[in-house]
């Protein structure tokens, strides 16, 4: 019985117990601190400066509230494993959707790698249909997809014959050379041949790219079947049959909203509805190479399981990245999201749809995919990444992306889908509402993080205290609260098999995002809402600059191109250095260690956390003056 299961759930009991203990350990000091803040303000015998005190109290209140919501993710984390070899039912057809929007920012060769790798999925080819939506309607992409289809005719049999795992040619030849599973003369000869064919494809794509035509704002739709074995009646054998490949550029009119990716997906739904109408859909961004041909079968371990399929809307895979530097300074692996938040949500009702890398049941879309209709989701974090994307390699790209999210989340938090209206009226279970609430309100972290990097420091410079003295009995609560948080994070990082360095990088990047992306995201949303600024979704840049990549690999930040975006970061970092130095001088000359310790420590902490940023600023300054 046990071995015929398609999937299992792992409930990490120890982790759950430790998480809950940490929640308790921090809840008590948090309440104590809030009491201390309010009571000092009301009954204070001490001379406190009211204004900074209130600002700090507000910060701590917001942090406390968001922290409370955040505990919902740590309450019931689970993980899953699947056994595709146990599938005995007939596999259902799948439509693959790939969206691209701009041949400049999204290199066409990479898009073709996504296309080719998805065509190479280990799935019956007559049950796989790949649709590429080209929102630029670019002749370059159309030309490239034809060349890619030709290349796939050799590539797919090569992958199938040798059972290759890495089915994106770019990854296969360029990055994962070490991944080559086969040896032997025959294989090496074939590999050489296929490499030459890939070089031809590269050349063809490059040539197509040379003849740049500016995108037209108005155009009719263009739908073209690029390859269809069954229509062409070229029934050959199991090794050479290919999935159907379709190119779709939807109609666009400059005065009509096109709804970005959502609009593109809607078009694909309608087009594929007529052509193949498969019951399952795999949604991919143009930079998400399929990296494990078995991902479709893995997803089917849930969709074909009679115990869960009825209410299962989609199976979400995490977004993982190639070319990640060992020292992941931009925290691109998003460990917290994919190993903590998503697994936490999976234990409650399943993760939210994260835009790419999921196998969706078409039927779940009829009448709207909402939780009230009882739809659920599952999450799979397999050992081998199912899909691989391209990480940002400079601060600007890491920012732009974060800001987009923050802006949209903030808009949502004050829309009719806000956790306060939607969560309460839809009678969502409490833990679930907390999860959604956390996502939507997390942009607000910008307030406490900026205030706590500014107010105590300015007060330190002017000699005002905002924390209790070290000798004050209340001080210990601050210590427990602060170190409790640090320890919980550290435990979580170690528990997911990561190092001390990851913990430090995550903390820095989280802080940086709070004082940049979150601030600008909130401002952007507010300006949209009051109508000063038009809402625009900026595409993330996927073209990697060679020098930038080098710098990234060495673990150095690239601040160029950030402009206004980095202003708050630079100001806050400088302020903390100045106030740390000023604070030390004051403590030494006035002997005020007891009352000033908290503030000196905070300035010190923020300064050392941002050491790589300081280093980069100094290097840039030097280079500029040299
Ligand atoms: O008008 C548009 C704009 C974008 N896209 C495509 O949408 C995808 C995602 O855009 P990208 O700029 O790469 O956004 P990211 O910040 O990387 O996107 C993350 O966040 C988005 C939600 O904000 C999700 O939809 C994405 O799947 C997720 O990867 C890409 O394939 C684009 O080509 C279109 O098809 N049409
Ligand atoms: Mn992307």
XYZ file of C-alpha atoms and ligand atoms in Angstrom:
663
model
C 0.000 0.000 0.000
C 2.651 2.407 1.177
C 4.727 2.173 -2.003
C 1.877 2.828 -4.408
C 1.355 6.330 -2.993
C 1.845 9.177 -5.428
C 2.888 11.705 -2.814
C 3.593 12.023 0.879
C 3.433 14.880 3.357
C 6.299 15.419 5.740
C 5.391 17.199 8.953
C 8.579 18.370 10.657
C 7.409 18.016 14.255
C 10.608 19.328 15.808
C 10.637 22.416 13.613
C 7.025 23.112 14.457
C 7.667 22.844 18.189
C 10.729 25.087 17.990
C 8.855 27.665 15.925
C 6.038 27.820 18.421
C 8.483 28.128 21.297
C 10.161 31.076 19.567
C 6.780 32.700 19.048
C 6.097 32.492 22.743
C 9.589 33.608 23.724
C 9.137 36.782 21.702
C 5.480 37.442 22.432
C 6.082 38.076 26.121
C 8.911 40.633 25.773
C 6.990 42.265 22.952
C 3.985 42.880 25.174
C 6.288 43.999 27.972
C 7.944 46.503 25.657
C 4.685 47.938 24.440
C 3.597 48.369 28.043
C 6.908 50.041 28.831
C 6.573 52.468 25.895
C 3.037 53.509 26.709
C 3.424 53.664 30.474
C 6.630 55.714 30.267
C 4.810 58.166 28.094
C 1.842 58.484 30.413
C 3.293 58.182 33.910
C 6.879 58.995 33.247
C 8.979 60.428 36.003
C 11.933 60.373 33.692
C 12.597 63.170 31.307
C 11.798 61.650 27.948
C 11.471 63.589 24.715
C 7.900 62.986 23.740
C 8.168 63.245 19.956
C 10.995 60.750 19.334
C 9.465 58.502 21.974
C 6.167 58.426 20.085
C 7.919 57.747 16.766
C 9.824 54.834 18.255
C 6.668 53.511 19.903
C 4.826 53.605 16.578
C 7.706 51.744 14.922
C 7.695 49.055 17.545
C 3.936 48.723 17.351
C 4.030 48.199 13.571
C 6.914 45.727 13.805
C 5.088 43.873 16.559
C 1.890 43.625 14.561
C 3.620 42.451 11.381
C 5.660 39.993 13.412
C 2.456 38.588 14.879
C 0.978 38.082 11.397
C 4.262 36.505 10.298
C 3.944 33.793 12.953
C 1.170 32.186 10.912
C 3.793 30.898 8.460
C 5.788 29.219 11.214
C 2.771 27.534 12.784
C 2.223 24.526 10.535
C 5.013 24.127 7.959
C 4.979 20.989 5.821
C 6.913 19.668 2.871
C 6.068 17.094 0.236
C 7.700 14.380 -1.827
C 6.334 12.671 -4.956
C 6.711 9.296 -6.668
C 6.041 9.723 -10.393
C 7.038 6.097 -11.022
C 3.825 5.077 -9.258
C 1.542 6.788 -11.786
C -0.608 4.101 -13.327
C -3.355 6.229 -14.869
C -3.297 7.713 -18.330
C -1.613 11.109 -18.384
C -3.854 14.083 -19.211
C -2.859 16.642 -21.883
C -1.041 19.836 -20.854
C -0.864 23.266 -22.499
C 2.335 25.176 -21.737
C 2.084 28.985 -21.725
C 5.222 31.076 -22.096
C 4.987 34.876 -22.068
C 7.481 37.306 -23.467
C 7.104 41.035 -23.946
C 10.273 42.721 -25.124
C 13.146 41.321 -27.220
C 15.532 43.945 -25.791
C 15.061 43.237 -22.112
C 14.319 39.568 -22.578
C 17.016 38.122 -24.851
C 15.293 36.111 -27.572
C 17.793 33.257 -27.355
C 16.856 32.767 -23.694
C 13.174 32.784 -24.576
C 13.894 30.067 -27.135
C 15.646 28.071 -24.443
C 12.493 28.191 -22.373
C 10.489 27.086 -25.397
C 12.835 24.239 -26.355
C 13.267 23.029 -22.780
C 9.516 22.884 -22.240
C 9.105 20.927 -25.485
C 11.638 18.450 -24.083
C 9.555 17.617 -21.001
C 9.323 13.899 -20.384
C 5.670 13.643 -21.373
C 3.823 12.036 -24.309
C 4.444 14.574 -27.123
C 0.904 14.258 -28.447
C -0.271 15.451 -25.029
C 1.946 18.507 -24.862
C 1.167 21.835 -26.560
C 3.517 24.778 -26.197
C 2.185 28.303 -26.747
C 4.472 31.312 -26.867
C 2.790 34.672 -26.318
C 4.826 37.515 -27.791
C 3.533 40.826 -26.490
C 6.026 42.743 -28.600
C 4.647 41.108 -31.738
C 8.236 41.111 -32.901
C 9.366 39.615 -36.225
C 12.620 38.716 -34.463
C 10.803 36.393 -32.076
C 8.706 34.893 -34.857
C 11.804 34.207 -36.892
C 13.597 32.781 -33.859
C 10.809 30.408 -32.883
C 10.856 28.896 -36.374
C 14.589 28.312 -36.093
C 14.095 26.924 -32.578
C 11.500 24.422 -33.820
C 13.982 23.193 -36.378
C 16.668 22.847 -33.726
C 14.232 21.035 -31.413
C 13.868 18.320 -34.044
C 17.422 17.256 -33.290
C 17.589 18.351 -29.671
C 14.536 16.489 -28.370
C 15.576 13.055 -29.696
C 19.071 13.709 -28.317
C 17.649 14.434 -24.847
C 15.287 11.461 -24.993
C 17.830 9.008 -26.270
C 20.383 9.831 -23.590
C 17.829 10.577 -20.878
C 19.349 13.985 -20.217
C 18.148 15.957 -17.213
C 19.267 19.392 -18.370
C 17.070 20.029 -21.362
C 17.755 23.718 -21.884
C 20.617 23.839 -24.420
C 22.005 27.051 -22.931
C 22.370 25.511 -19.481
C 23.599 22.268 -20.956
C 26.455 23.758 -22.968
C 27.281 26.852 -21.030
C 26.910 26.419 -17.355
C 26.341 22.890 -16.275
C 29.157 21.229 -18.219
C 29.816 19.173 -15.130
C 26.308 17.791 -15.349
C 27.095 15.643 -18.380
C 25.876 12.231 -17.475
C 27.242 10.274 -20.411
C 30.539 9.277 -21.864
C 31.500 7.117 -24.790
C 32.397 7.903 -28.352
C 28.968 7.730 -29.915
C 27.569 10.127 -27.346
C 30.411 12.571 -27.727
C 30.029 12.622 -31.493
C 26.311 13.282 -31.210
C 26.934 15.933 -28.593
C 29.378 17.691 -30.891
C 26.868 17.610 -33.724
C 24.087 19.018 -31.596
C 26.376 21.729 -30.286
C 27.056 22.831 -33.843
C 23.336 22.937 -34.491
C 22.856 25.057 -31.390
C 25.507 27.449 -32.640
C 23.587 27.731 -35.897
C 20.439 28.559 -33.928
C 22.354 31.197 -31.962
C 23.567 32.731 -35.200
C 20.093 32.725 -36.737
C 18.648 34.434 -33.666
C 21.443 36.985 -33.695
C 20.916 37.715 -37.371
C 17.197 38.108 -36.845
C 17.955 40.534 -34.014
C 20.066 42.733 -36.296
C 17.171 43.894 -38.284
C 15.450 45.969 -35.685
C 11.978 47.210 -36.390
C 10.430 49.501 -33.801
C 7.416 47.896 -32.108
C 4.098 49.076 -33.473
C 1.537 50.379 -31.036
C -1.359 49.087 -33.081
C -1.441 45.721 -34.691
C -3.833 42.903 -35.523
C -3.335 39.539 -33.883
C -0.961 37.016 -35.371
C -1.396 33.330 -34.551
C 0.757 30.787 -36.288
C 1.227 27.061 -35.824
C 4.969 26.610 -35.925
C 5.007 22.863 -35.611
C 2.333 20.183 -35.528
C 3.268 16.562 -36.149
C -0.333 15.491 -36.311
C -1.540 18.122 -38.705
C 1.413 17.483 -40.969
C 0.820 13.776 -40.630
C 4.460 13.088 -40.033
C 3.880 10.278 -37.592
C 7.244 8.895 -36.853
C 8.519 7.075 -33.805
C 8.569 7.741 -30.083
C 11.994 9.252 -30.242
C 11.315 11.966 -32.788
C 7.708 13.028 -32.260
C 7.450 16.607 -31.069
C 4.837 18.557 -29.107
C 2.749 21.108 -30.940
C 4.262 24.595 -30.990
C 2.188 27.752 -31.511
C 3.151 31.425 -31.760
C 0.617 33.990 -30.528
C 0.880 37.774 -30.742
C -2.403 39.242 -29.559
C -4.093 42.280 -31.022
C -2.989 45.571 -29.495
C -4.454 49.050 -29.770
C -2.628 51.992 -28.232
C -5.768 53.367 -26.612
C -6.946 50.113 -25.110
C -5.495 48.627 -21.910
C -3.725 45.331 -22.583
C -3.407 44.227 -18.943
C 0.199 43.117 -19.260
C 0.911 39.471 -18.485
C -2.616 38.813 -17.279
C -3.924 39.988 -20.654
C -1.446 37.743 -22.443
C -2.494 34.733 -20.351
C -6.152 35.420 -21.055
C -5.447 35.448 -24.770
C -3.557 32.164 -24.505
C -6.460 30.647 -22.595
C -8.799 31.479 -25.445
C -6.438 30.468 -28.250
C -5.464 27.172 -26.627
C -9.107 26.600 -25.716
C -9.856 26.344 -29.412
C -6.746 24.437 -30.473
C -6.017 21.867 -27.765
C -8.116 22.734 -24.711
C -5.944 20.638 -22.402
C -7.281 20.165 -18.872
C -3.953 21.285 -17.355
C -1.834 24.356 -17.969
C 1.814 25.020 -17.150
C 2.504 28.760 -16.866
C 6.074 29.957 -17.385
C 7.811 33.307 -17.666
C 10.094 33.619 -20.653
C 13.179 33.217 -18.465
C 12.133 30.036 -16.692
C 13.977 27.144 -18.284
C 12.600 23.676 -17.596
C 15.437 22.056 -15.727
C 13.868 18.736 -14.829
C 11.970 16.909 -17.572
C 9.959 15.035 -14.966
C 8.268 18.116 -13.482
C 5.020 17.499 -15.383
C 4.813 13.959 -14.030
C 5.687 15.243 -10.565
C 2.785 17.670 -10.717
C 0.488 14.889 -11.900
C 1.268 12.993 -8.696
C -1.075 15.487 -7.062
C -3.507 16.104 -9.894
C -4.104 12.382 -10.467
C -4.435 11.510 -6.801
C -8.136 10.766 -6.278
C -7.833 11.761 -2.619
C -6.864 15.362 -3.365
C -7.594 16.156 -6.982
C -11.193 17.229 -6.545
C -10.426 20.535 -4.871
C -6.871 20.959 -6.148
C -6.469 24.019 -8.374
C -2.722 24.124 -8.944
C 0.669 22.733 -7.981
C 3.209 25.480 -7.394
C 6.962 25.019 -7.854
C 9.422 27.586 -6.446
C 11.259 30.045 -8.660
C 14.901 29.058 -8.474
C 17.877 30.598 -10.205
C 20.980 29.657 -12.137
C 24.143 31.750 -12.230
C 23.612 32.442 -8.533
C 26.849 33.512 -6.950
C 28.028 31.519 -3.916
C 27.802 34.742 -1.986
C 24.181 35.556 -2.747
C 24.383 39.268 -1.900
C 21.025 40.217 -3.404
C 19.320 37.305 -1.656
C 18.051 36.148 -5.026
C 17.462 32.621 -3.871
C 14.616 34.054 -1.787
C 15.032 31.308 0.762
C 12.582 32.921 3.137
C 9.861 32.939 0.504
C 10.348 29.481 -0.941
C 11.548 27.514 2.063
C 9.665 29.257 4.805
C 6.591 31.206 3.671
C 5.382 28.819 0.953
C 5.938 25.743 3.100
C 4.201 27.494 5.945
C 1.199 28.235 3.740
C 1.159 24.701 2.342
C 0.365 23.485 5.842
C -2.609 25.812 6.067
C -4.360 25.917 2.726
C -1.638 25.902 0.092
C 0.532 28.672 -1.299
C -0.623 31.620 -3.328
C -0.195 31.549 -7.103
C 3.202 33.133 -7.659
C 2.914 33.994 -11.323
C 5.145 31.358 -12.867
C 6.126 27.702 -12.537
C 2.795 26.111 -11.692
C 0.580 23.401 -13.145
C -2.972 24.684 -13.106
C -6.251 22.867 -13.638
C -8.122 24.669 -16.419
C -11.466 23.897 -14.826
C -10.453 25.827 -11.707
C -10.629 29.020 -13.732
C -14.281 28.639 -14.635
C -16.165 31.169 -12.579
C -13.001 32.497 -10.964
C -10.332 30.740 -8.953
C -11.259 31.818 -5.439
C -10.938 30.210 -2.071
C -14.627 30.615 -1.323
C -15.217 28.034 -4.015
C -13.052 25.703 -1.978
C -10.051 25.531 -4.310
C -6.764 24.481 -2.748
C -3.177 24.324 -3.894
C -0.070 22.312 -3.112
C 3.570 23.179 -3.182
C 6.523 21.076 -4.215
C 10.136 22.006 -3.536
C 11.949 19.149 -5.243
C 15.661 18.518 -4.695
C 16.381 19.237 -8.358
C 14.999 22.637 -9.412
C 12.102 22.077 -11.822
C 12.480 25.541 -13.381
C 15.413 27.892 -13.405
C 15.253 31.633 -13.924
C 17.798 34.396 -14.134
C 18.595 36.402 -10.977
C 19.181 40.168 -10.839
C 22.886 41.028 -10.770
C 22.668 44.668 -9.773
C 20.975 46.647 -7.075
C 18.741 48.477 -9.519
C 17.221 45.306 -10.967
C 16.896 43.801 -7.449
C 15.086 47.070 -6.302
C 12.845 47.611 -9.476
C 11.536 44.071 -8.934
C 10.956 44.544 -5.234
C 9.304 47.900 -5.718
C 6.877 46.492 -8.281
C 5.783 43.913 -5.766
C 5.529 46.349 -2.906
C 3.526 48.828 -4.930
C 1.041 46.193 -6.038
C 0.776 44.711 -2.547
C 0.176 48.101 -1.043
C -2.555 48.850 -3.584
C -4.113 45.531 -2.740
C -3.989 46.184 0.980
C -6.296 49.146 0.555
C -8.484 47.595 -2.136
C -11.579 45.484 -1.670
C -9.268 42.463 -1.403
C -7.633 43.848 1.709
C -7.330 41.258 4.477
C -9.483 43.497 6.635
C -12.444 43.529 4.340
C -12.041 40.410 2.214
C -10.443 38.286 4.959
C -13.171 39.087 7.444
C -16.192 39.046 5.162
C -15.206 35.823 3.418
C -14.799 34.166 6.830
C -11.361 32.994 6.004
C -9.736 30.922 8.764
C -7.641 33.064 11.037
C -4.203 31.683 10.140
C -4.969 32.100 6.464
C -6.117 35.700 6.930
C -2.916 36.360 8.828
C -0.831 35.054 5.920
C -2.607 37.262 3.409
C -2.525 40.159 5.815
C 1.220 39.764 6.177
C 1.816 39.820 2.424
C -0.306 42.836 1.807
C 0.858 44.852 4.786
C 4.545 43.983 4.540
C 5.288 47.139 2.477
C 4.594 49.007 5.726
C 7.887 47.701 7.113
C 9.365 50.783 5.473
C 8.019 52.941 8.301
C 9.572 51.226 11.341
C 12.776 50.310 9.527
C 13.420 53.852 8.343
C 12.404 55.398 11.662
C 14.555 53.034 13.704
C 17.531 53.779 11.482
C 17.027 57.502 11.911
C 15.363 58.577 15.160
C 17.588 56.823 17.750
C 20.625 57.976 15.783
C 19.583 61.625 15.628
C 18.698 61.436 19.316
C 22.100 59.953 20.061
C 23.786 62.870 18.318
C 21.702 65.357 20.274
C 21.989 63.481 23.570
C 18.394 62.277 23.980
C 17.648 58.712 25.074
C 14.963 56.523 23.554
C 15.803 53.173 25.159
C 16.050 52.146 28.846
C 19.380 52.261 30.618
C 21.386 49.056 30.697
C 20.926 49.055 34.476
C 17.141 49.441 34.121
C 15.215 46.152 34.709
C 13.252 46.806 31.522
C 16.396 46.608 29.457
C 16.454 42.820 29.579
C 13.166 42.663 27.652
C 14.747 44.540 24.768
C 17.637 42.101 24.807
C 15.344 39.067 24.781
C 13.169 40.491 22.016
C 16.091 41.445 19.794
C 18.220 38.337 20.303
C 15.117 36.115 20.110
C 14.448 37.425 16.621
C 18.043 37.011 15.536
C 18.199 33.474 16.942
C 14.943 32.399 15.308
C 16.142 33.620 11.939
C 19.521 31.964 12.414
C 17.867 28.700 13.416
C 15.616 28.854 10.363
C 18.586 29.426 8.046
C 20.575 26.533 9.543
C 17.511 24.325 9.516
C 17.189 24.748 5.748
C 20.814 23.728 5.349
C 22.232 27.171 4.749
C 25.201 28.961 6.237
C 25.919 31.841 8.547
C 26.720 33.985 5.519
C 23.239 33.421 4.078
C 21.746 34.620 7.349
C 23.841 37.790 7.244
C 23.092 38.453 3.547
C 19.383 37.894 4.046
C 19.265 40.280 6.957
C 21.086 42.985 5.018
C 19.024 42.634 1.880
C 15.809 42.573 3.873
C 16.773 45.805 5.592
C 17.846 47.404 2.305
C 14.579 46.435 0.646
C 12.631 47.898 3.553
C 14.266 51.296 3.196
C 14.211 51.396 -0.617
C 11.690 49.147 -2.408
C 9.106 49.422 0.315
C 9.331 53.205 0.540
C 9.185 53.734 -3.216
C 6.616 50.983 -3.630
C 4.278 52.673 -1.156
C 4.901 56.101 -2.716
C 4.279 54.688 -6.175
C 1.008 53.138 -5.071
C -0.134 56.330 -3.333
C 0.705 58.446 -6.381
C -1.188 55.988 -8.582
C -4.208 56.118 -6.351
C -4.428 59.880 -6.101
C -3.750 60.087 -9.798
C -0.422 61.937 -10.006
C 1.325 59.045 -11.666
C 0.166 56.571 -14.250
C 0.347 52.954 -13.254
C 3.033 51.157 -15.185
C 4.506 47.742 -14.783
C 8.186 47.795 -15.551
C 9.563 44.636 -17.043
C 12.503 43.170 -15.160
C 15.693 43.165 -17.125
C 16.890 39.687 -18.060
C 19.883 40.631 -20.186
C 23.023 40.052 -18.135
C 25.944 42.428 -18.462
C 29.336 40.615 -18.431
C 31.202 43.078 -16.172
C 28.283 43.220 -13.851
C 28.193 39.435 -13.636
C 31.902 39.390 -12.761
C 31.374 41.905 -10.008
C 28.404 39.960 -8.704
C 30.374 36.710 -8.706
C 33.004 38.398 -6.554
C 30.305 39.334 -4.072
C 30.454 43.090 -4.697
C 27.363 45.241 -4.950
C 26.601 47.119 -8.159
C 24.961 50.391 -7.217
C 25.156 52.042 -10.632
C 21.883 52.949 -12.262
C 20.052 53.066 -8.942
C 19.914 56.881 -8.816
C 17.091 58.282 -6.670
C 16.282 54.780 -5.571
C 19.392 54.517 -3.461
C 19.148 57.939 -1.838
C 17.394 56.774 1.365
C 19.801 53.856 1.665
C 22.880 56.028 1.345
C 21.545 58.683 3.730
C 20.604 56.132 6.377
C 23.893 54.269 6.168
C 25.888 57.510 6.450
C 23.736 58.693 9.340
C 24.400 55.468 11.218
C 28.150 55.693 10.737
C 28.183 59.306 11.884
C 25.996 58.611 14.870
C 28.043 55.566 15.860
C 31.234 57.623 15.876
C 29.506 60.557 17.543
C 27.957 58.186 20.059
C 31.274 56.633 21.005
C 32.756 60.087 21.541
C 29.817 61.107 23.700
C 29.862 57.915 25.762
C 33.558 58.288 26.422
C 33.573 62.000 27.197
C 30.354 62.115 29.195
C 30.443 58.634 30.667
C 26.867 58.061 29.493
C 27.348 54.434 28.590
C 24.442 53.312 30.726
C 21.739 55.337 28.998
C 23.217 55.470 25.500
C 24.229 51.857 25.016
C 21.090 50.842 23.073
C 21.469 53.649 20.575
C 25.207 53.202 20.088
C 24.689 49.498 19.556
C 21.934 50.063 16.993
C 24.086 52.479 14.966
C 26.935 50.012 15.140
C 24.736 47.121 14.049
C 23.274 48.945 11.050
C 26.741 50.156 10.044
C 28.396 46.742 10.070
C 25.383 45.155 8.423
C 25.891 47.563 5.543
C 29.645 47.230 5.369
C 29.602 45.952 1.728
C 27.517 48.959 0.727
C 29.941 51.337 2.435
C 32.817 49.564 0.722
C 31.163 49.984 -2.669
C 30.427 53.664 -2.017
C 34.060 54.309 -1.076
C 35.367 52.450 -4.139
C 33.075 54.416 -6.399
C 34.133 57.687 -4.826
C 37.784 56.733 -5.272
C 37.237 55.768 -8.899
C 35.367 58.978 -9.538
C 38.116 61.175 -8.129
C 40.947 59.177 -9.693
O 2.955 43.272 -20.875
C 3.555 42.284 -20.455
C 4.441 42.332 -19.359
C 5.082 41.167 -18.950
N 4.871 40.008 -19.587
C 5.595 38.778 -19.160
O 5.384 38.526 -17.793
C 6.474 37.793 -17.264
C 6.876 38.358 -15.901
O 7.420 39.647 -16.023
P 8.812 40.055 -15.319
O 9.115 41.431 -15.718
O 9.800 38.990 -15.547
O 8.371 40.094 -13.843
P 9.073 39.517 -12.533
O 9.267 40.634 -11.603
O 10.206 38.645 -12.789
O 7.822 38.658 -12.176
C 7.467 38.053 -11.000
O 6.327 38.706 -10.515
C 5.204 38.770 -11.406
C 4.080 39.417 -10.685
O 4.418 40.715 -10.362
C 4.787 37.378 -11.832
O 3.743 37.478 -12.783
C 5.975 36.678 -12.444
O 5.626 35.386 -12.843
C 7.083 36.630 -11.408
O 8.225 35.989 -11.974
C 7.601 37.859 -18.310
O 7.723 36.604 -18.938
C 7.104 38.905 -19.267
O 7.528 38.674 -20.574
C 3.997 39.939 -20.669
O 3.799 38.887 -21.259
N 3.353 41.083 -21.061
Mn 10.898 37.355 -14.127
